[in-house]
PDB file of C-alpha atoms in Angstrom:
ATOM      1  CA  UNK A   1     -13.239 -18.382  -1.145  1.00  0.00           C
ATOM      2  CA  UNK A   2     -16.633 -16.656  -1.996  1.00  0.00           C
ATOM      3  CA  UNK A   3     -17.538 -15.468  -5.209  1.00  0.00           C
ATOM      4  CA  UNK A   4     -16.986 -11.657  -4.288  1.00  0.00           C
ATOM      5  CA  UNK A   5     -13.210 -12.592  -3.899  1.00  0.00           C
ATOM      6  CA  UNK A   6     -12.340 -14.210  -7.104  1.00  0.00           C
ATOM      7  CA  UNK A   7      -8.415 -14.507  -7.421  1.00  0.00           C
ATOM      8  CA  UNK A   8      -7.327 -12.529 -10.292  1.00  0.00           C
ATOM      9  CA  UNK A   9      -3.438 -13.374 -10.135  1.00  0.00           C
ATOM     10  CA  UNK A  10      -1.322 -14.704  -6.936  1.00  0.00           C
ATOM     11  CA  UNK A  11      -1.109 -11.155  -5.335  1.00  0.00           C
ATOM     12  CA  UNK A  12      -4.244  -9.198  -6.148  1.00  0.00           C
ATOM     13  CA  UNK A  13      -8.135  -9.929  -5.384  1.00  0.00           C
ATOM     14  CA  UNK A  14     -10.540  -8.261  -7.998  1.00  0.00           C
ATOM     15  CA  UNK A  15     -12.833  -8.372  -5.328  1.00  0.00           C
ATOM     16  CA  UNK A  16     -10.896  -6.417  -2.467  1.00  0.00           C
ATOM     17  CA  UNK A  17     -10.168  -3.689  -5.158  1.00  0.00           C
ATOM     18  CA  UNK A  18     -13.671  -3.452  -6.177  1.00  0.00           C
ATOM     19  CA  UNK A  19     -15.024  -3.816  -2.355  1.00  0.00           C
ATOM     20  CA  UNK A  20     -12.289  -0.416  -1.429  1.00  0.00           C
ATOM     21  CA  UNK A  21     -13.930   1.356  -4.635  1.00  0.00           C
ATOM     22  CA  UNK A  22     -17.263   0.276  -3.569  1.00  0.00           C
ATOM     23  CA  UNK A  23     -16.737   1.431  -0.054  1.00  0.00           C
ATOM     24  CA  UNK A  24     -15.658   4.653  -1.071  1.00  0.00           C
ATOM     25  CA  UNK A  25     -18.378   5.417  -3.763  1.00  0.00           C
ATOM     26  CA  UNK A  26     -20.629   4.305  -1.089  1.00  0.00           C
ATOM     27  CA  UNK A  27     -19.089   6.821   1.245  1.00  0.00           C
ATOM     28  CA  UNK A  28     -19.755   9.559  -1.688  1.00  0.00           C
ATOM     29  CA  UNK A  29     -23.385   9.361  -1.358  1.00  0.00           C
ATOM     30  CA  UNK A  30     -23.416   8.823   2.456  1.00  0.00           C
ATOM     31  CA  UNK A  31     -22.018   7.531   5.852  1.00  0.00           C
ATOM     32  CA  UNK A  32     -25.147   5.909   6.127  1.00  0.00           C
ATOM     33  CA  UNK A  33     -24.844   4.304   2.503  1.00  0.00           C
ATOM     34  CA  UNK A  34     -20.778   3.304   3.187  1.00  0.00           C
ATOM     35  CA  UNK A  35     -22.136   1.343   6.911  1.00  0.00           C
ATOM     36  CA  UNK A  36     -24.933  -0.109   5.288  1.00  0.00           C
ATOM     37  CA  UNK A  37     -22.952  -1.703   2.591  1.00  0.00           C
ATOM     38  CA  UNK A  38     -19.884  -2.569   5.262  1.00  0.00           C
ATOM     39  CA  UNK A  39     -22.849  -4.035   7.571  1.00  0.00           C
ATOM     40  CA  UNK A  40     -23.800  -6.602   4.577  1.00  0.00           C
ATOM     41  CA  UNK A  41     -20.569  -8.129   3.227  1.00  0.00           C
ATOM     42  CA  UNK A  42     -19.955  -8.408   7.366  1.00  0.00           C
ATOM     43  CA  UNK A  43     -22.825 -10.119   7.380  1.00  0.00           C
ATOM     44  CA  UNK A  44     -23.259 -12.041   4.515  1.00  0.00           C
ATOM     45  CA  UNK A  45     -19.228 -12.435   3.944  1.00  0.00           C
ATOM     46  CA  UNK A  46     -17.713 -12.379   7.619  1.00  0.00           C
ATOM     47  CA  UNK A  47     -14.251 -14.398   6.702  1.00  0.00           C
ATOM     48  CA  UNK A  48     -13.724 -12.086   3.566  1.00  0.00           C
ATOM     49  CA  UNK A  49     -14.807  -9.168   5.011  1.00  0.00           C
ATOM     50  CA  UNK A  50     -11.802  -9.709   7.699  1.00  0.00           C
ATOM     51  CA  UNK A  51      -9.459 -10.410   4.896  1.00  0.00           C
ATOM     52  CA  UNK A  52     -10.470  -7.576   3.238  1.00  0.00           C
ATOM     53  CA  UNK A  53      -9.994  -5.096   6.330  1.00  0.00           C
ATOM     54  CA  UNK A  54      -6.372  -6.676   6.404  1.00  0.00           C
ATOM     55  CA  UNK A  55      -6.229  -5.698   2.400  1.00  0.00           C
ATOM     56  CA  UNK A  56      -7.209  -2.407   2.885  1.00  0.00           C
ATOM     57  CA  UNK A  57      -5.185  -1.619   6.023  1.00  0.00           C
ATOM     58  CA  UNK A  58      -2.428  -2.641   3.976  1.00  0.00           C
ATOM     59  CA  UNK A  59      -3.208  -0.303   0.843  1.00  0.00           C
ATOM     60  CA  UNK A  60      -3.718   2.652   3.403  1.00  0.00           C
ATOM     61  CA  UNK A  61      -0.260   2.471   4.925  1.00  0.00           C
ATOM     62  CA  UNK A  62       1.092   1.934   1.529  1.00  0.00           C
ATOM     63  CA  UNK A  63      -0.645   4.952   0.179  1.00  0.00           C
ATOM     64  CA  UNK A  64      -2.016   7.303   2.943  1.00  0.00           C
ATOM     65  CA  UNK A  65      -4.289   9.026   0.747  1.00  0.00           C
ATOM     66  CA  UNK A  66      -6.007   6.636  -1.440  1.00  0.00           C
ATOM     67  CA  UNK A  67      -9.232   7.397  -0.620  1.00  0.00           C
ATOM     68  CA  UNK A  68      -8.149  11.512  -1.817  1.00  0.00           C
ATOM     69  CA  UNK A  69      -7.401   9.120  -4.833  1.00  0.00           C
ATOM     70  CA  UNK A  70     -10.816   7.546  -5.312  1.00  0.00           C
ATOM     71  CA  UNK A  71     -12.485  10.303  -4.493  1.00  0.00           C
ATOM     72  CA  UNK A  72     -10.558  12.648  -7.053  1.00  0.00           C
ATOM     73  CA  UNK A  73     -11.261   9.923  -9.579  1.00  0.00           C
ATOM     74  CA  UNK A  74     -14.874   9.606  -8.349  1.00  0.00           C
ATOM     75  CA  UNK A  75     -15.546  13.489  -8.861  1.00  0.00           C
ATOM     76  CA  UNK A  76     -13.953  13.233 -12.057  1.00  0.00           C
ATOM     77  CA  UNK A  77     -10.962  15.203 -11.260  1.00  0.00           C
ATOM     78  CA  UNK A  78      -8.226  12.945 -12.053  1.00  0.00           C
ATOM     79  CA  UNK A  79      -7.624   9.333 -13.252  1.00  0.00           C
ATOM     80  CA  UNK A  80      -7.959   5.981 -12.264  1.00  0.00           C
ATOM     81  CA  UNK A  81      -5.070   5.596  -9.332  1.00  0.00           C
ATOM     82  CA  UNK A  82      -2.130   3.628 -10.551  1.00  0.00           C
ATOM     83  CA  UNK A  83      -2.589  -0.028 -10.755  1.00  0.00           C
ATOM     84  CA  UNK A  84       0.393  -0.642  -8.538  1.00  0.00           C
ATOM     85  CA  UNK A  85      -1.369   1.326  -5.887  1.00  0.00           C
ATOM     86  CA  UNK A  86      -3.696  -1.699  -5.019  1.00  0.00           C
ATOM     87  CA  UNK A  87      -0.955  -4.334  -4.752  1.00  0.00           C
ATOM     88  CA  UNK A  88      -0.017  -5.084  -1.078  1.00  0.00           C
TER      89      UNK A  88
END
């Protein structure tokens, strides 16, 4: 396991939480800005960047609209989502 996915209990992975945020603030700015940062933890992390896709594929069918979620939170508009939100 690489240092960008540190366990943080048995279920959840600080680091696929932070890499969905990440992706999505990424996304905020630009498309160009969300492939550019999916293009390096590909690169640089291509085991955990599979797991992750799994992760998030996971969170998405869970919650449809979780990016709606980030991106209200992003904007300022809302919250943080739910903690529970995240667990797959």
């Amino acid at each position: 396991m690489t240092e960008i996915l540190e366990s943080f209990d048995s279920r959840l992975r600080i680091g696929n939480v932070g890499i969905l945020f990440n992706i999505y603030r990424e996304e905020k700015i630009s498309m160009e800005n969300r492939r550019e940062y999916e293009k390096y933890l590909e690169e640089t992390y291509p085991d955990d960047y599979e797991n992750f896709l799994e992760y998030k594929s996971k969170v998405k069918a869970k919650t449809p609209n979780i990016k709606e979620l980030i991106f209200n939170w992003l904007d300022g508009k809302s919250e943080i989502p739910e903690f529970k939100l995240f667990i797959v």
